[in-house]
Amino acid sequence: MAKHYAMIVQVAKCIGCQACTVACKFQNNVPEGQYRTKTPSLGIKGMYPKVKMTFEKEACQMCQDAPCVAVCPTKASHYNADNLVLVDSDKCVGCKYCMTACPYDARFISKETGAADKCTFCYETRVSKGQKPACVSTCVGGALSFGDINDPASDAAKLLVKFKSSVQVRKPELGTKPSVYYIYEGVK
């Protein structure tokens, strides 16, 4: 069976420390002022002294039906052998069609290369070598998990089963079939 890599975000465990953002920037040499991933606050809830902030990781959703791939005139945005959406910076002409097509605002034009850039799940530098993405490896709160959801023994597959009733994807109505799943169990 083909692999289906996915990231699981347990929203209640995220403390907003930005370790994932920093790890990503260093692992992937992301230019200053640009980000492949970020973790903004969803706002403050409650009243003093019982105040809570919730954070939610934002990055490429690794869609199985990715609009960015469909619109790319040079095929720089493509699916690799493991069905992840990647960008070949040598083929990219910086037309920004993919940025316009992405409903998750997950792409940017790199200041250094002039090509589209985005989260790759650290495929080239880590996942293809049997390691987890940098953001997952450095997550202080244990909010991020990663794995092949077609492998029932993977952490990611186990979490999807365990929290089946509280798993969501961003903008499901668009039919892009994201591979980043959000678990809202424990979020009030």
Short mmCIF file of N, CA and C in Angstrom, two decimals:
data_model
loop_
_atom_site.label_atom_id
_atom_site.label_comp_id
_atom_site.label_asym_id
_atom_site.label_seq_id
_atom_site.Cartn_x
_atom_site.Cartn_y
_atom_site.Cartn_z
N MET A 1 0.85 -1.19 0.00
CA MET A 1 0.00 0.00 0.00
C MET A 1 0.89 1.25 0.00
N ALA A 2 0.48 2.25 -0.75
CA ALA A 2 1.24 3.51 -0.82
C ALA A 2 1.22 4.22 0.52
N LYS A 3 2.28 4.97 0.79
CA LYS A 3 2.34 5.74 2.03
C LYS A 3 1.43 6.95 1.95
N HIS A 4 0.92 7.34 3.08
CA HIS A 4 0.15 8.59 3.19
C HIS A 4 0.65 9.29 4.46
N TYR A 5 1.68 10.09 4.28
CA TYR A 5 2.23 10.83 5.42
C TYR A 5 1.24 11.89 5.86
N ALA A 6 1.12 12.03 7.18
CA ALA A 6 0.21 13.02 7.73
C ALA A 6 0.80 13.59 9.02
N MET A 7 0.38 14.81 9.32
CA MET A 7 0.75 15.44 10.57
C MET A 7 -0.51 15.59 11.40
N ILE A 8 -0.37 15.31 12.68
CA ILE A 8 -1.47 15.43 13.62
C ILE A 8 -1.12 16.55 14.60
N VAL A 9 -2.04 17.48 14.79
CA VAL A 9 -1.85 18.60 15.71
C VAL A 9 -2.87 18.45 16.83
N GLN A 10 -2.38 18.20 18.04
CA GLN A 10 -3.25 18.14 19.21
C GLN A 10 -3.29 19.55 19.80
N VAL A 11 -4.30 20.29 19.42
CA VAL A 11 -4.39 21.72 19.72
C VAL A 11 -4.28 22.02 21.21
N ALA A 12 -4.88 21.22 22.05
CA ALA A 12 -4.86 21.48 23.50
C ALA A 12 -3.47 21.37 24.10
N LYS A 13 -2.57 20.64 23.44
CA LYS A 13 -1.22 20.47 23.96
C LYS A 13 -0.26 21.58 23.52
N CYS A 14 -0.64 22.36 22.53
CA CYS A 14 0.25 23.41 22.02
C CYS A 14 0.30 24.57 23.01
N ILE A 15 1.52 24.95 23.41
CA ILE A 15 1.70 26.05 24.36
C ILE A 15 2.13 27.35 23.68
N GLY A 16 2.21 27.33 22.36
CA GLY A 16 2.55 28.55 21.62
C GLY A 16 4.00 28.98 21.76
N CYS A 17 4.90 28.06 22.06
CA CYS A 17 6.30 28.41 22.31
C CYS A 17 7.08 28.77 21.05
N GLN A 18 6.57 28.40 19.88
CA GLN A 18 7.19 28.67 18.58
C GLN A 18 8.45 27.84 18.32
N ALA A 19 8.69 26.80 19.12
CA ALA A 19 9.85 25.93 18.87
C ALA A 19 9.74 25.29 17.48
N CYS A 20 8.54 24.96 17.04
CA CYS A 20 8.35 24.37 15.72
C CYS A 20 8.76 25.35 14.62
N THR A 21 8.40 26.60 14.79
CA THR A 21 8.73 27.63 13.81
C THR A 21 10.24 27.82 13.71
N VAL A 22 10.90 27.89 14.86
CA VAL A 22 12.35 28.07 14.89
C VAL A 22 13.06 26.86 14.31
N ALA A 23 12.64 25.66 14.69
CA ALA A 23 13.26 24.44 14.17
C ALA A 23 13.14 24.37 12.65
N CYS A 24 11.98 24.72 12.14
CA CYS A 24 11.74 24.72 10.70
C CYS A 24 12.68 25.70 9.99
N LYS A 25 12.79 26.91 10.54
CA LYS A 25 13.64 27.93 9.91
C LYS A 25 15.10 27.46 9.82
N PHE A 26 15.60 26.84 10.91
CA PHE A 26 16.99 26.38 10.91
C PHE A 26 17.18 25.15 10.03
N GLN A 27 16.26 24.20 10.11
CA GLN A 27 16.38 22.97 9.34
C GLN A 27 16.36 23.24 7.84
N ASN A 28 15.52 24.21 7.43
CA ASN A 28 15.30 24.45 6.00
C ASN A 28 15.89 25.75 5.47
N ASN A 29 16.69 26.42 6.29
CA ASN A 29 17.32 27.69 5.88
C ASN A 29 16.31 28.66 5.29
N VAL A 30 15.21 28.84 5.97
CA VAL A 30 14.15 29.74 5.52
C VAL A 30 14.64 31.19 5.71
N PRO A 31 14.50 32.03 4.69
CA PRO A 31 14.99 33.41 4.79
C PRO A 31 14.36 34.19 5.94
N GLU A 32 15.13 35.14 6.45
CA GLU A 32 14.66 35.98 7.55
C GLU A 32 13.37 36.69 7.15
N GLY A 33 12.41 36.69 8.07
CA GLY A 33 11.13 37.34 7.83
C GLY A 33 10.13 36.50 7.07
N GLN A 34 10.51 35.27 6.67
CA GLN A 34 9.60 34.37 5.97
C GLN A 34 9.47 33.09 6.78
N TYR A 35 8.33 32.41 6.62
CA TYR A 35 8.05 31.24 7.46
C TYR A 35 7.35 30.15 6.67
N ARG A 36 7.78 28.92 6.86
CA ARG A 36 7.07 27.77 6.30
C ARG A 36 5.97 27.32 7.24
N THR A 37 6.13 27.60 8.50
CA THR A 37 5.13 27.24 9.51
C THR A 37 5.09 28.33 10.56
N LYS A 38 3.93 28.53 11.12
CA LYS A 38 3.76 29.48 12.22
C LYS A 38 2.64 28.99 13.11
N THR A 39 2.61 29.50 14.33
CA THR A 39 1.63 29.02 15.30
C THR A 39 0.98 30.22 15.99
N PRO A 40 0.02 30.83 15.32
CA PRO A 40 -0.64 32.00 15.92
C PRO A 40 -1.64 31.62 17.01
N SER A 41 -1.93 32.58 17.84
CA SER A 41 -2.94 32.40 18.88
C SER A 41 -4.33 32.49 18.24
N LEU A 42 -5.22 31.65 18.71
CA LEU A 42 -6.61 31.72 18.25
C LEU A 42 -7.42 32.67 19.13
N GLY A 43 -6.73 33.26 20.10
CA GLY A 43 -7.39 34.23 20.97
C GLY A 43 -7.40 33.80 22.42
N ILE A 44 -7.85 34.71 23.24
CA ILE A 44 -7.92 34.48 24.68
C ILE A 44 -9.34 34.09 25.04
N LYS A 45 -9.44 33.09 25.91
CA LYS A 45 -10.76 32.66 26.38
C LYS A 45 -10.77 32.69 27.90
N GLY A 46 -11.92 32.98 28.45
CA GLY A 46 -12.08 32.97 29.89
C GLY A 46 -11.93 34.34 30.50
N MET A 47 -12.03 34.35 31.80
CA MET A 47 -11.91 35.58 32.58
C MET A 47 -10.86 35.35 33.66
N TYR A 48 -10.18 36.41 34.03
CA TYR A 48 -9.18 36.33 35.09
C TYR A 48 -9.82 35.79 36.35
N PRO A 49 -9.24 34.86 37.02
CA PRO A 49 -7.90 34.30 36.88
C PRO A 49 -7.85 33.03 36.02
N LYS A 50 -8.95 32.65 35.40
CA LYS A 50 -8.99 31.44 34.58
C LYS A 50 -8.96 31.81 33.10
N VAL A 51 -7.80 32.23 32.66
CA VAL A 51 -7.62 32.66 31.27
C VAL A 51 -6.83 31.60 30.53
N LYS A 52 -7.21 31.34 29.29
CA LYS A 52 -6.52 30.34 28.47
C LYS A 52 -6.33 30.88 27.06
N MET A 53 -5.15 30.62 26.51
CA MET A 53 -4.88 30.94 25.11
C MET A 53 -4.74 29.63 24.35
N THR A 54 -5.29 29.58 23.16
CA THR A 54 -5.18 28.41 22.31
C THR A 54 -4.39 28.79 21.07
N PHE A 55 -3.51 27.89 20.64
CA PHE A 55 -2.67 28.12 19.46
C PHE A 55 -2.92 27.02 18.45
N GLU A 56 -2.75 27.35 17.18
CA GLU A 56 -2.99 26.36 16.13
C GLU A 56 -1.93 26.51 15.04
N LYS A 57 -1.18 25.44 14.82
CA LYS A 57 -0.11 25.44 13.82
C LYS A 57 -0.69 25.63 12.42
N GLU A 58 -0.04 26.51 11.67
CA GLU A 58 -0.43 26.75 10.27
C GLU A 58 0.76 26.43 9.37
N ALA A 59 0.52 25.67 8.33
CA ALA A 59 1.54 25.32 7.35
C ALA A 59 0.84 24.70 6.15
N CYS A 60 1.61 24.26 5.17
CA CYS A 60 1.03 23.55 4.04
C CYS A 60 0.25 22.37 4.58
N GLN A 61 -0.93 22.15 4.03
CA GLN A 61 -1.80 21.08 4.48
C GLN A 61 -1.57 19.77 3.71
N MET A 62 -0.61 19.75 2.81
CA MET A 62 -0.26 18.56 2.02
C MET A 62 -1.51 17.89 1.46
N CYS A 63 -2.29 18.67 0.74
CA CYS A 63 -3.56 18.20 0.20
C CYS A 63 -3.38 17.04 -0.78
N GLN A 64 -4.29 16.10 -0.71
CA GLN A 64 -4.29 14.98 -1.66
C GLN A 64 -4.91 15.40 -3.00
N ASP A 65 -5.64 16.51 -2.99
CA ASP A 65 -6.19 17.09 -4.22
C ASP A 65 -5.82 18.57 -4.21
N ALA A 66 -4.54 18.84 -4.38
CA ALA A 66 -3.97 20.16 -4.18
C ALA A 66 -4.20 21.12 -5.34
N PRO A 67 -4.90 22.23 -5.10
CA PRO A 67 -5.10 23.22 -6.15
C PRO A 67 -3.80 23.82 -6.65
N CYS A 68 -2.79 23.91 -5.80
CA CYS A 68 -1.50 24.49 -6.20
C CYS A 68 -0.82 23.65 -7.27
N VAL A 69 -0.96 22.34 -7.19
CA VAL A 69 -0.37 21.45 -8.18
C VAL A 69 -1.12 21.59 -9.51
N ALA A 70 -2.43 21.67 -9.42
CA ALA A 70 -3.25 21.75 -10.64
C ALA A 70 -2.98 23.00 -11.47
N VAL A 71 -2.65 24.13 -10.81
CA VAL A 71 -2.50 25.38 -11.56
C VAL A 71 -1.06 25.69 -11.98
N CYS A 72 -0.10 24.94 -11.52
CA CYS A 72 1.30 25.25 -11.80
C CYS A 72 1.63 25.02 -13.28
N PRO A 73 1.98 26.08 -14.01
CA PRO A 73 2.22 25.93 -15.45
C PRO A 73 3.51 25.19 -15.80
N THR A 74 4.46 25.14 -14.88
CA THR A 74 5.74 24.49 -15.16
C THR A 74 5.89 23.12 -14.49
N LYS A 75 4.87 22.74 -13.72
CA LYS A 75 4.89 21.49 -12.95
C LYS A 75 5.95 21.52 -11.85
N ALA A 76 6.35 22.73 -11.43
CA ALA A 76 7.28 22.86 -10.30
C ALA A 76 6.58 22.37 -9.03
N SER A 77 5.32 22.72 -8.87
CA SER A 77 4.52 22.18 -7.77
C SER A 77 4.04 20.81 -8.22
N HIS A 78 4.40 19.79 -7.46
CA HIS A 78 4.13 18.42 -7.89
C HIS A 78 3.99 17.50 -6.69
N TYR A 79 3.50 16.28 -6.96
CA TYR A 79 3.47 15.23 -5.96
C TYR A 79 4.73 14.38 -6.14
N ASN A 80 5.39 14.07 -5.04
CA ASN A 80 6.55 13.18 -5.15
C ASN A 80 6.08 11.72 -5.08
N ALA A 81 7.03 10.80 -5.05
CA ALA A 81 6.70 9.37 -5.05
C ALA A 81 5.89 8.96 -3.82
N ASP A 82 6.05 9.70 -2.72
CA ASP A 82 5.29 9.41 -1.51
C ASP A 82 4.04 10.27 -1.39
N ASN A 83 3.62 10.88 -2.49
CA ASN A 83 2.38 11.65 -2.58
C ASN A 83 2.37 12.91 -1.71
N LEU A 84 3.54 13.49 -1.48
CA LEU A 84 3.62 14.78 -0.79
C LEU A 84 3.76 15.89 -1.82
N VAL A 85 3.17 17.04 -1.53
CA VAL A 85 3.26 18.19 -2.42
C VAL A 85 4.58 18.90 -2.17
N LEU A 86 5.41 18.97 -3.20
CA LEU A 86 6.71 19.64 -3.11
C LEU A 86 6.84 20.67 -4.22
N VAL A 87 7.87 21.50 -4.14
CA VAL A 87 8.15 22.50 -5.16
C VAL A 87 9.57 22.30 -5.66
N ASP A 88 9.73 22.17 -6.96
CA ASP A 88 11.05 22.11 -7.58
C ASP A 88 11.44 23.55 -7.89
N SER A 89 12.32 24.13 -7.07
CA SER A 89 12.67 25.55 -7.22
C SER A 89 13.37 25.83 -8.54
N ASP A 90 13.97 24.81 -9.16
CA ASP A 90 14.62 25.02 -10.46
C ASP A 90 13.60 25.17 -11.59
N LYS A 91 12.41 24.62 -11.42
CA LYS A 91 11.36 24.73 -12.44
C LYS A 91 10.42 25.92 -12.19
N CYS A 92 10.40 26.42 -10.96
CA CYS A 92 9.46 27.49 -10.60
C CYS A 92 9.89 28.82 -11.23
N VAL A 93 8.92 29.50 -11.83
CA VAL A 93 9.18 30.81 -12.46
C VAL A 93 8.65 31.96 -11.61
N GLY A 94 8.14 31.65 -10.43
CA GLY A 94 7.66 32.69 -9.52
C GLY A 94 6.40 33.39 -9.97
N CYS A 95 5.55 32.71 -10.71
CA CYS A 95 4.32 33.32 -11.24
C CYS A 95 3.25 33.57 -10.18
N LYS A 96 3.36 32.88 -9.05
CA LYS A 96 2.45 33.00 -7.90
C LYS A 96 1.07 32.39 -8.13
N TYR A 97 0.89 31.63 -9.19
CA TYR A 97 -0.40 30.96 -9.40
C TYR A 97 -0.70 30.03 -8.22
N CYS A 98 0.32 29.33 -7.77
CA CYS A 98 0.12 28.39 -6.66
C CYS A 98 -0.26 29.12 -5.39
N MET A 99 0.31 30.29 -5.17
CA MET A 99 -0.02 31.08 -3.98
C MET A 99 -1.48 31.51 -4.01
N THR A 100 -1.94 31.90 -5.18
CA THR A 100 -3.32 32.31 -5.35
C THR A 100 -4.28 31.13 -5.18
N ALA A 101 -3.87 29.96 -5.66
CA ALA A 101 -4.73 28.78 -5.60
C ALA A 101 -4.80 28.17 -4.21
N CYS A 102 -3.79 28.38 -3.40
CA CYS A 102 -3.75 27.75 -2.07
C CYS A 102 -4.75 28.41 -1.13
N PRO A 103 -5.76 27.67 -0.68
CA PRO A 103 -6.75 28.27 0.22
C PRO A 103 -6.28 28.39 1.67
N TYR A 104 -5.05 27.93 1.94
CA TYR A 104 -4.53 27.93 3.31
C TYR A 104 -3.44 28.99 3.51
N ASP A 105 -3.16 29.78 2.48
CA ASP A 105 -2.15 30.84 2.56
C ASP A 105 -0.82 30.27 3.08
N ALA A 106 -0.43 29.12 2.53
CA ALA A 106 0.72 28.39 3.05
C ALA A 106 1.99 28.55 2.21
N ARG A 107 1.94 29.38 1.19
CA ARG A 107 3.10 29.54 0.30
C ARG A 107 3.59 30.97 0.28
N PHE A 108 4.83 31.11 -0.10
CA PHE A 108 5.44 32.43 -0.26
C PHE A 108 6.52 32.34 -1.33
N ILE A 109 6.93 33.47 -1.85
CA ILE A 109 8.05 33.51 -2.78
C ILE A 109 9.31 33.79 -1.97
N SER A 110 10.25 32.87 -2.03
CA SER A 110 11.48 32.99 -1.27
C SER A 110 12.28 34.21 -1.72
N LYS A 111 12.73 35.00 -0.76
CA LYS A 111 13.57 36.17 -1.05
C LYS A 111 14.90 35.74 -1.67
N GLU A 112 15.34 34.53 -1.37
CA GLU A 112 16.64 34.07 -1.84
C GLU A 112 16.61 33.42 -3.21
N THR A 113 15.55 32.63 -3.48
CA THR A 113 15.53 31.88 -4.74
C THR A 113 14.57 32.46 -5.78
N GLY A 114 13.61 33.27 -5.35
CA GLY A 114 12.59 33.78 -6.27
C GLY A 114 11.55 32.73 -6.63
N ALA A 115 11.62 31.57 -5.99
CA ALA A 115 10.70 30.47 -6.26
C ALA A 115 9.70 30.33 -5.11
N ALA A 116 8.58 29.69 -5.41
CA ALA A 116 7.60 29.39 -4.37
C ALA A 116 8.24 28.47 -3.34
N ASP A 117 7.85 28.68 -2.09
CA ASP A 117 8.38 27.87 -0.99
C ASP A 117 7.25 27.56 -0.03
N LYS A 118 7.40 26.50 0.75
CA LYS A 118 6.37 26.07 1.68
C LYS A 118 6.90 24.93 2.53
N CYS A 119 6.11 24.49 3.48
CA CYS A 119 6.44 23.32 4.28
C CYS A 119 6.54 22.10 3.37
N THR A 120 7.54 21.27 3.66
CA THR A 120 7.72 20.02 2.90
C THR A 120 7.63 18.79 3.81
N PHE A 121 7.22 18.99 5.05
CA PHE A 121 7.29 17.94 6.07
C PHE A 121 8.75 17.51 6.25
N CYS A 122 9.70 18.39 5.88
CA CYS A 122 11.15 18.09 5.94
C CYS A 122 11.46 16.80 5.17
N TYR A 123 10.78 16.59 4.06
CA TYR A 123 10.91 15.34 3.34
C TYR A 123 12.35 15.06 2.91
N GLU A 124 12.97 16.02 2.24
CA GLU A 124 14.31 15.79 1.70
C GLU A 124 15.36 15.63 2.78
N THR A 125 15.24 16.41 3.85
CA THR A 125 16.30 16.44 4.86
C THR A 125 16.09 15.48 6.02
N ARG A 126 14.87 15.01 6.24
CA ARG A 126 14.63 14.18 7.41
C ARG A 126 13.75 12.95 7.13
N VAL A 127 12.55 13.16 6.62
CA VAL A 127 11.59 12.07 6.48
C VAL A 127 12.11 10.98 5.54
N SER A 128 12.73 11.37 4.43
CA SER A 128 13.27 10.37 3.50
C SER A 128 14.41 9.57 4.12
N LYS A 129 14.93 10.05 5.26
CA LYS A 129 16.01 9.36 5.97
C LYS A 129 15.49 8.64 7.22
N GLY A 130 14.16 8.54 7.34
CA GLY A 130 13.57 7.83 8.46
C GLY A 130 13.38 8.66 9.72
N GLN A 131 13.58 9.97 9.64
CA GLN A 131 13.40 10.85 10.79
C GLN A 131 12.07 11.59 10.69
N LYS A 132 11.64 12.13 11.82
CA LYS A 132 10.43 12.94 11.83
C LYS A 132 10.77 14.37 11.41
N PRO A 133 9.77 15.13 10.93
CA PRO A 133 10.02 16.54 10.60
C PRO A 133 10.59 17.29 11.81
N ALA A 134 11.37 18.33 11.55
CA ALA A 134 12.03 19.10 12.61
C ALA A 134 11.01 19.64 13.61
N CYS A 135 9.87 20.12 13.14
CA CYS A 135 8.87 20.69 14.04
C CYS A 135 8.34 19.65 15.01
N VAL A 136 8.15 18.43 14.54
CA VAL A 136 7.63 17.35 15.38
C VAL A 136 8.69 16.96 16.42
N SER A 137 9.93 16.85 15.97
CA SER A 137 11.01 16.44 16.87
C SER A 137 11.27 17.43 17.99
N THR A 138 10.98 18.70 17.76
CA THR A 138 11.29 19.72 18.75
C THR A 138 10.08 20.21 19.54
N CYS A 139 8.90 19.69 19.26
CA CYS A 139 7.68 20.19 19.92
C CYS A 139 7.72 19.92 21.42
N VAL A 140 7.83 20.99 22.19
CA VAL A 140 7.97 20.92 23.64
C VAL A 140 6.74 20.30 24.31
N GLY A 141 5.56 20.67 23.84
CA GLY A 141 4.32 20.21 24.47
C GLY A 141 3.83 18.86 23.98
N GLY A 142 4.51 18.28 22.98
CA GLY A 142 4.06 17.01 22.42
C GLY A 142 2.78 17.14 21.61
N ALA A 143 2.56 18.33 21.06
CA ALA A 143 1.34 18.58 20.30
C ALA A 143 1.39 18.03 18.88
N LEU A 144 2.58 17.79 18.36
CA LEU A 144 2.72 17.37 16.96
C LEU A 144 3.13 15.91 16.86
N SER A 145 2.47 15.19 15.97
CA SER A 145 2.82 13.81 15.66
C SER A 145 2.85 13.67 14.14
N PHE A 146 3.58 12.67 13.67
CA PHE A 146 3.76 12.50 12.23
C PHE A 146 3.92 11.02 11.92
N GLY A 147 3.42 10.63 10.76
CA GLY A 147 3.64 9.26 10.32
C GLY A 147 2.78 8.90 9.12
N ASP A 148 2.93 7.67 8.70
CA ASP A 148 2.18 7.12 7.58
C ASP A 148 0.85 6.60 8.12
N ILE A 149 -0.24 7.29 7.79
CA ILE A 149 -1.54 6.87 8.33
C ILE A 149 -2.09 5.60 7.67
N ASN A 150 -1.42 5.12 6.63
CA ASN A 150 -1.77 3.82 6.06
C ASN A 150 -1.12 2.68 6.85
N ASP A 151 -0.24 3.03 7.78
CA ASP A 151 0.40 2.05 8.66
C ASP A 151 -0.28 2.13 10.02
N PRO A 152 -1.11 1.16 10.37
CA PRO A 152 -1.85 1.23 11.63
C PRO A 152 -0.97 1.31 12.88
N ALA A 153 0.31 0.96 12.76
CA ALA A 153 1.22 1.01 13.90
C ALA A 153 1.85 2.39 14.10
N SER A 154 1.66 3.30 13.15
CA SER A 154 2.27 4.63 13.27
C SER A 154 1.55 5.47 14.32
N ASP A 155 2.31 6.37 14.94
CA ASP A 155 1.73 7.27 15.94
C ASP A 155 0.56 8.06 15.36
N ALA A 156 0.72 8.53 14.13
CA ALA A 156 -0.32 9.34 13.50
C ALA A 156 -1.61 8.54 13.32
N ALA A 157 -1.48 7.32 12.81
CA ALA A 157 -2.67 6.48 12.59
C ALA A 157 -3.37 6.16 13.92
N LYS A 158 -2.58 5.89 14.95
CA LYS A 158 -3.16 5.57 16.26
C LYS A 158 -3.93 6.77 16.83
N LEU A 159 -3.39 7.97 16.67
CA LEU A 159 -4.08 9.16 17.17
C LEU A 159 -5.39 9.41 16.43
N LEU A 160 -5.39 9.19 15.11
CA LEU A 160 -6.62 9.39 14.34
C LEU A 160 -7.72 8.43 14.80
N VAL A 161 -7.34 7.22 15.15
CA VAL A 161 -8.31 6.25 15.64
C VAL A 161 -8.77 6.64 17.05
N LYS A 162 -7.83 6.95 17.92
CA LYS A 162 -8.14 7.26 19.32
C LYS A 162 -9.06 8.47 19.45
N PHE A 163 -8.81 9.50 18.64
CA PHE A 163 -9.57 10.75 18.76
C PHE A 163 -10.52 10.97 17.57
N LYS A 164 -11.00 9.89 17.01
CA LYS A 164 -11.83 9.94 15.81
C LYS A 164 -12.94 11.00 15.86
N SER A 165 -13.60 11.13 17.00
CA SER A 165 -14.75 12.04 17.10
C SER A 165 -14.35 13.52 17.18
N SER A 166 -13.07 13.81 17.45
CA SER A 166 -12.68 15.22 17.57
C SER A 166 -11.62 15.63 16.55
N VAL A 167 -11.43 14.83 15.50
CA VAL A 167 -10.45 15.14 14.45
C VAL A 167 -11.12 16.00 13.38
N GLN A 168 -10.40 17.04 12.97
CA GLN A 168 -10.90 17.91 11.91
C GLN A 168 -9.76 18.27 10.96
N VAL A 169 -10.12 18.68 9.77
CA VAL A 169 -9.17 19.27 8.83
C VAL A 169 -9.62 20.71 8.57
N ARG A 170 -8.70 21.53 8.12
CA ARG A 170 -9.05 22.91 7.81
C ARG A 170 -9.81 22.97 6.48
N LYS A 171 -10.87 23.75 6.46
CA LYS A 171 -11.69 24.00 5.26
C LYS A 171 -12.09 22.71 4.51
N PRO A 172 -12.73 21.78 5.19
CA PRO A 172 -13.09 20.51 4.53
C PRO A 172 -14.05 20.69 3.36
N GLU A 173 -14.82 21.77 3.38
CA GLU A 173 -15.80 22.02 2.32
C GLU A 173 -15.16 22.24 0.95
N LEU A 174 -13.85 22.50 0.91
CA LEU A 174 -13.17 22.75 -0.36
C LEU A 174 -12.78 21.47 -1.08
N GLY A 175 -12.82 20.34 -0.39
CA GLY A 175 -12.52 19.06 -1.03
C GLY A 175 -11.06 18.85 -1.40
N THR A 176 -10.14 19.54 -0.74
CA THR A 176 -8.72 19.40 -1.06
C THR A 176 -8.08 18.18 -0.38
N LYS A 177 -8.76 17.60 0.57
CA LYS A 177 -8.30 16.42 1.31
C LYS A 177 -6.95 16.65 1.98
N PRO A 178 -6.91 17.57 2.94
CA PRO A 178 -5.65 17.85 3.64
C PRO A 178 -5.10 16.63 4.39
N SER A 179 -3.77 16.62 4.55
CA SER A 179 -3.09 15.57 5.30
C SER A 179 -2.57 16.10 6.64
N VAL A 180 -3.07 17.23 7.07
CA VAL A 180 -2.80 17.75 8.40
C VAL A 180 -4.13 17.70 9.14
N TYR A 181 -4.13 16.98 10.25
CA TYR A 181 -5.34 16.76 11.03
C TYR A 181 -5.22 17.45 12.37
N TYR A 182 -6.28 18.10 12.79
CA TYR A 182 -6.32 18.83 14.05
C TYR A 182 -7.23 18.11 15.03
N ILE A 183 -6.71 17.84 16.22
CA ILE A 183 -7.50 17.21 17.28
C ILE A 183 -7.83 18.29 18.30
N TYR A 184 -9.12 18.49 18.52
CA TYR A 184 -9.57 19.53 19.42
C TYR A 184 -10.01 19.00 20.78
N GLU A 185 -9.70 17.74 21.07
CA GLU A 185 -10.02 17.14 22.35
C GLU A 185 -9.36 17.95 23.47
N GLY A 186 -10.14 18.39 24.44
CA GLY A 186 -9.61 19.14 25.57
C GLY A 186 -9.55 20.64 25.34
N VAL A 187 -9.93 21.12 24.16
CA VAL A 187 -9.95 22.56 23.90
C VAL A 187 -11.32 23.08 24.29
N LYS A 188 -11.32 24.09 25.14
CA LYS A 188 -12.60 24.64 25.61
C LYS A 188 -12.77 26.05 25.10
#
